[in-house]
Tab-separated table of N, CA and C in Angstrom:
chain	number	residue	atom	x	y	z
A	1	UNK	N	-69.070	235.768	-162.195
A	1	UNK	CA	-68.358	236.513	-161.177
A	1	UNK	C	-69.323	237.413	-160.403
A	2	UNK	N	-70.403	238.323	-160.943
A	2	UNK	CA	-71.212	238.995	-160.360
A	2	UNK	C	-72.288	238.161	-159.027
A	3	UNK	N	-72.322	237.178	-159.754
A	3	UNK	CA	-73.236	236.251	-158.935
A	3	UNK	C	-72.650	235.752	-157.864
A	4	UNK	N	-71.213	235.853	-158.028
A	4	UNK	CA	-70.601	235.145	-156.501
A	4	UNK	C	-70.409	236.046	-155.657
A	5	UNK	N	-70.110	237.426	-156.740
A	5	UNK	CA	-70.006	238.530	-155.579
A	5	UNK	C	-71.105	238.846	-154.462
A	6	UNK	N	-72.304	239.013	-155.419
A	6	UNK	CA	-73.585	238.618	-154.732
A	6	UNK	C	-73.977	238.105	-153.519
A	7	UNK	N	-73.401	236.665	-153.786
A	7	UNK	CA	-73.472	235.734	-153.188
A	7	UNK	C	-72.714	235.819	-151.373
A	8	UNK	N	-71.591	236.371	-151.517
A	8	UNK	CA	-70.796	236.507	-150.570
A	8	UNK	C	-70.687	238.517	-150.569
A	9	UNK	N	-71.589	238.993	-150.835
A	9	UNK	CA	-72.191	240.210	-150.567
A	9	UNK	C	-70.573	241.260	-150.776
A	10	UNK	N	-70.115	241.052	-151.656
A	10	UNK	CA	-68.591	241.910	-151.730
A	10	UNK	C	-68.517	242.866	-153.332
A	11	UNK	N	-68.316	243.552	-153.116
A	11	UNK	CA	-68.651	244.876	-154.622
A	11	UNK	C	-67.323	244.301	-155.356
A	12	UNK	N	-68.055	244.095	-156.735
A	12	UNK	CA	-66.948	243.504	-157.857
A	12	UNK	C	-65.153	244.507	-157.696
A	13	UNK	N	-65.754	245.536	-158.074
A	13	UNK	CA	-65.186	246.667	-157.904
A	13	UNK	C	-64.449	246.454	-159.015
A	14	UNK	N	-62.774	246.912	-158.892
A	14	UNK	CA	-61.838	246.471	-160.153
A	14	UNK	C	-61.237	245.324	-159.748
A	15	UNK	N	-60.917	244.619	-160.908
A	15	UNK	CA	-60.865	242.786	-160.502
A	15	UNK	C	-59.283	242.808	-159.874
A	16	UNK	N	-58.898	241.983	-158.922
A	16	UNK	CA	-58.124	242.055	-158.186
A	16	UNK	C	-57.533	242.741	-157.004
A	17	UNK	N	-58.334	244.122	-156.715
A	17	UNK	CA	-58.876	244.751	-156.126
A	17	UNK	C	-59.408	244.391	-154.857
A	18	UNK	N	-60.418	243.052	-155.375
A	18	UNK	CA	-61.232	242.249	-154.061
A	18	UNK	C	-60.718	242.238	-152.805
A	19	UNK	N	-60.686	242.909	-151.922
A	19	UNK	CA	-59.499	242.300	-150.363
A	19	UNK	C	-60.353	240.549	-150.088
A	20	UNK	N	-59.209	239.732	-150.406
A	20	UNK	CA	-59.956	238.235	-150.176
A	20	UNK	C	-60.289	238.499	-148.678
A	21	UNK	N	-59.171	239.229	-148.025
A	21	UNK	CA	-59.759	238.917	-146.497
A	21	UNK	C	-61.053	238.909	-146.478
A	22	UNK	N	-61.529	240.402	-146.786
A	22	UNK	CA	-63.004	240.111	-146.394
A	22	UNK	C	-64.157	239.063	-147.331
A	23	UNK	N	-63.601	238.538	-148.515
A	23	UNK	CA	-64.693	237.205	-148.762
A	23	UNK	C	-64.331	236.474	-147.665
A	24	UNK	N	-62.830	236.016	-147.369
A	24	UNK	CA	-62.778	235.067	-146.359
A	24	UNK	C	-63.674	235.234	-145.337
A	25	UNK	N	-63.786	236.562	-144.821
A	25	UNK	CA	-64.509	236.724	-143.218
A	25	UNK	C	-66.247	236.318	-143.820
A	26	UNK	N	-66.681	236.795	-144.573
A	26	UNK	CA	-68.007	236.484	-145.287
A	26	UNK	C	-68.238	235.224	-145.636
A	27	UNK	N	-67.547	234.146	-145.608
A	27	UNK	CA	-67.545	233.268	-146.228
A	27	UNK	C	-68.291	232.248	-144.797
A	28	UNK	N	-66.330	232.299	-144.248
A	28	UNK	CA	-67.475	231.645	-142.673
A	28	UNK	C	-68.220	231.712	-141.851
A	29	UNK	N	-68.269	233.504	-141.906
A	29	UNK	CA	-69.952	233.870	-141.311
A	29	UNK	C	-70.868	232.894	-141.976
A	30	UNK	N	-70.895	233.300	-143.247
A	30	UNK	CA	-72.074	232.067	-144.445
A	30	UNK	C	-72.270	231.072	-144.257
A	31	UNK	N	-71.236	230.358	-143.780
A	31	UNK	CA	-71.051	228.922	-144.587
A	31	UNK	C	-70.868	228.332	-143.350
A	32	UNK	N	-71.003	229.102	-141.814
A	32	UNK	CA	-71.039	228.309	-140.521
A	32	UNK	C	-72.856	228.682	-140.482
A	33	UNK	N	-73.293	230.106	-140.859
A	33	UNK	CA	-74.940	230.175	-140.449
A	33	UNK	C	-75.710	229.260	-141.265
A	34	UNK	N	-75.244	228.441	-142.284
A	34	UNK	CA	-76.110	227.268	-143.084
A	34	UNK	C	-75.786	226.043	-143.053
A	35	UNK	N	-74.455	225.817	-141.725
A	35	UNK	CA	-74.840	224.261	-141.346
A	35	UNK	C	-76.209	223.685	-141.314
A	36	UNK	N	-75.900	222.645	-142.230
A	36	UNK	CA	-77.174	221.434	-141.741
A	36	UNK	C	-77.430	221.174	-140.851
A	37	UNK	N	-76.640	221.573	-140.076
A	37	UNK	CA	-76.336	220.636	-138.449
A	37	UNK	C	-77.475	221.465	-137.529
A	38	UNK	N	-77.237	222.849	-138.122
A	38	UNK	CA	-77.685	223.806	-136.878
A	38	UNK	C	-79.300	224.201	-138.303
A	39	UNK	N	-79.603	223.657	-138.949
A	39	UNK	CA	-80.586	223.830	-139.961
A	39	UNK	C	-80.499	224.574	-140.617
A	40	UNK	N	-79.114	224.369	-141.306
A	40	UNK	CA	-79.407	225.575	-142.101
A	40	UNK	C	-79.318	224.122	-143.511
A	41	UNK	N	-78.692	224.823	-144.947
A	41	UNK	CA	-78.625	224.010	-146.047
A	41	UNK	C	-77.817	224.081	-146.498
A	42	UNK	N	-77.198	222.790	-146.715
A	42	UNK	CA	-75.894	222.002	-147.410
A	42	UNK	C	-76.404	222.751	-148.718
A	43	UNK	N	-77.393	222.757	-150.046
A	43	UNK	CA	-77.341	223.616	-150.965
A	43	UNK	C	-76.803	225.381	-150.940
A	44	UNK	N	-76.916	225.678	-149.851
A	44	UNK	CA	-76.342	227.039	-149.779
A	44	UNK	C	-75.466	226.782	-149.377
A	45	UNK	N	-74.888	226.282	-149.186
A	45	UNK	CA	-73.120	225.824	-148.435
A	45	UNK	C	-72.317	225.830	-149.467
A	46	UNK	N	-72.600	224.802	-150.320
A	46	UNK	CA	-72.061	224.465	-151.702
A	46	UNK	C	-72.059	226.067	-152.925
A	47	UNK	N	-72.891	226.886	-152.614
A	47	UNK	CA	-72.841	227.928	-153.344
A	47	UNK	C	-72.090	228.741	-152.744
A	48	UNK	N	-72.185	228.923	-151.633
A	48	UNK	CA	-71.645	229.746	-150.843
A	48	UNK	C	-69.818	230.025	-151.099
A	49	UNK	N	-69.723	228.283	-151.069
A	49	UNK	CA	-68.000	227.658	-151.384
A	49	UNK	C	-67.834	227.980	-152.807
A	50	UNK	N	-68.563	227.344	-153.536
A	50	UNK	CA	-68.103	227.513	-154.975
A	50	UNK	C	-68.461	229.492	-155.055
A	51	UNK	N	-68.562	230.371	-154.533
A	51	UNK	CA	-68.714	231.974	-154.783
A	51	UNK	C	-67.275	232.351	-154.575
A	52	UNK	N	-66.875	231.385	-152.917
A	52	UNK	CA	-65.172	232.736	-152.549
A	52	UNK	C	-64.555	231.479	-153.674
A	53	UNK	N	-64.361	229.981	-154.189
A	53	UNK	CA	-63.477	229.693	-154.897
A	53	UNK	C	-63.722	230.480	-156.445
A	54	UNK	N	-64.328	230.703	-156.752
A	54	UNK	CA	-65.096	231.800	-157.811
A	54	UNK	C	-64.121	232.934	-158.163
A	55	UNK	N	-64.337	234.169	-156.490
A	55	UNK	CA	-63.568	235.286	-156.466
A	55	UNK	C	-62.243	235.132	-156.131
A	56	UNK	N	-61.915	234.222	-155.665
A	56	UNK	CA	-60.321	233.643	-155.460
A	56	UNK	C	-59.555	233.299	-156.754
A	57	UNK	N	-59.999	232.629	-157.320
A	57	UNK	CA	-59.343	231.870	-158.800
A	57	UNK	C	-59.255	233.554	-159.719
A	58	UNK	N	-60.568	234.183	-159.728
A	58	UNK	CA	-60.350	235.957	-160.474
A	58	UNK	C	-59.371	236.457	-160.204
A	59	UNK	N	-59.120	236.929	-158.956
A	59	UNK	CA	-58.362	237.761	-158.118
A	59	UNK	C	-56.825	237.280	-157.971
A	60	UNK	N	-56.599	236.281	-158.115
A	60	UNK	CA	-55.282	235.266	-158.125
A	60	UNK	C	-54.969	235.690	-159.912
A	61	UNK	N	-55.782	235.412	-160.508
A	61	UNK	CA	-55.953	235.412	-162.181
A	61	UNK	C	-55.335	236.920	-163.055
A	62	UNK	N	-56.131	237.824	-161.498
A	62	UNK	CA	-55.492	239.361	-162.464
A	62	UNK	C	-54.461	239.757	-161.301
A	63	UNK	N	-54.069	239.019	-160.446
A	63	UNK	CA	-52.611	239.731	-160.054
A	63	UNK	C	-51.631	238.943	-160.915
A	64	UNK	N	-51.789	237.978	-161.273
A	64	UNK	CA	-50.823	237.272	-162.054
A	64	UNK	C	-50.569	237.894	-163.472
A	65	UNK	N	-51.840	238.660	-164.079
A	65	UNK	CA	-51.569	239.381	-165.168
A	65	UNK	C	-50.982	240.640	-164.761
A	66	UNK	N	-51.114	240.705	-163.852
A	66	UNK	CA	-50.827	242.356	-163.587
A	66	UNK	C	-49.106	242.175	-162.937
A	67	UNK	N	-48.862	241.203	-162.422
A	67	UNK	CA	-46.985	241.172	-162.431
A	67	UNK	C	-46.391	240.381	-163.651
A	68	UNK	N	-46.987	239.873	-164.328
A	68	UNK	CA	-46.443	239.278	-165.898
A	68	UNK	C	-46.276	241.087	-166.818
A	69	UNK	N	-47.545	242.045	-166.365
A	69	UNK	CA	-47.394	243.098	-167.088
A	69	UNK	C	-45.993	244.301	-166.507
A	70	UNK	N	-46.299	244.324	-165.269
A	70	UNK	CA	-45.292	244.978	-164.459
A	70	UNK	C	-43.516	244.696	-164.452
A	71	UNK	N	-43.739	242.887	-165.304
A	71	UNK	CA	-41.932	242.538	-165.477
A	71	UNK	C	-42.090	242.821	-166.857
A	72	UNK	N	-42.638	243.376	-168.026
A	72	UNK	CA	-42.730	243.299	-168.586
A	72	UNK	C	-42.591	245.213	-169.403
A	73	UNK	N	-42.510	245.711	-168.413
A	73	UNK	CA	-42.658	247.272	-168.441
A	73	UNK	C	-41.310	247.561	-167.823
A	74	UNK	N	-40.569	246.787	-166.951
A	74	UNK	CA	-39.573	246.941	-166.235
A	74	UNK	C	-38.355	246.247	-166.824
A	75	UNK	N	-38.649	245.285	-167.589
A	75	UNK	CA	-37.684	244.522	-167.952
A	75	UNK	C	-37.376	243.531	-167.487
A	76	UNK	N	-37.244	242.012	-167.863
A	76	UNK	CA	-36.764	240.657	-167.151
A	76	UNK	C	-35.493	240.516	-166.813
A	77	UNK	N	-35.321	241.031	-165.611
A	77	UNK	CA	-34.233	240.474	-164.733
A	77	UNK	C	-34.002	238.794	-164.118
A	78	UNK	N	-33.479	237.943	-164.732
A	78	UNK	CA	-33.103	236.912	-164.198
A	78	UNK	C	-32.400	237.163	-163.208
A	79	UNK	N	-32.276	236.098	-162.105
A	79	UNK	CA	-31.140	236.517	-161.055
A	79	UNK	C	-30.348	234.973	-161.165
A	80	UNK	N	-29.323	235.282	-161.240
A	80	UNK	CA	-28.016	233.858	-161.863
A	80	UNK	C	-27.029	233.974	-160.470
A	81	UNK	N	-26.731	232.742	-160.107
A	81	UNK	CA	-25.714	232.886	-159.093
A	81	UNK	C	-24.499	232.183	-159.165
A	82	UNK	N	-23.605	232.532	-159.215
A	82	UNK	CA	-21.988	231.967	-159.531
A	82	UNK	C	-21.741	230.740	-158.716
A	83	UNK	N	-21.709	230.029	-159.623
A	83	UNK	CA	-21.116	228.531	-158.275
A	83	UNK	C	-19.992	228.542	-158.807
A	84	UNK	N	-19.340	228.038	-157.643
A	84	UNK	CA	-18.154	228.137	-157.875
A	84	UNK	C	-17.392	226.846	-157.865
């Protein structure tokens, strides 16, 4: 995780925390300035991608713990609807 942060220049900080926006905006700055096309390198491309899918999969990972914890402090409300 440190290394992708790195990578896409964004402070770990507390996990979930991350605003994806800004990997997103970092990402295609990155990952358009190392087209092959325009010389840059398909090896930094590929790192570049695998860094925001990296901080994405984390950040997805601890909001999901963090509303499993939040229904869980609050109580599970099902919501049931009467058919009639």
């Amino acid at each position: 995780m440190d290394e992708a942060c790195q990578i896409l220049n964004v402070g770990p900080g507390k996990m979930g925390n991350i605003e994806l926006e800004a990997v997103t905006e970092r990402f295609k700055r990155l990952f358009d300035l190392n087209d092959p096309k325009k010389g840059g390198s398909f090896y930094l491309q590929s790192k570049i991608l695998r860094a925001r899918e990296r901080i994405e999969r984390e950040v997805q990972g601890h909001q999901r713990v963090a509303e499993r914890e939040k229904e869980l402090r609050e109580g599970f409300k099902p919501k049931f609807t009467k058919e009639d």
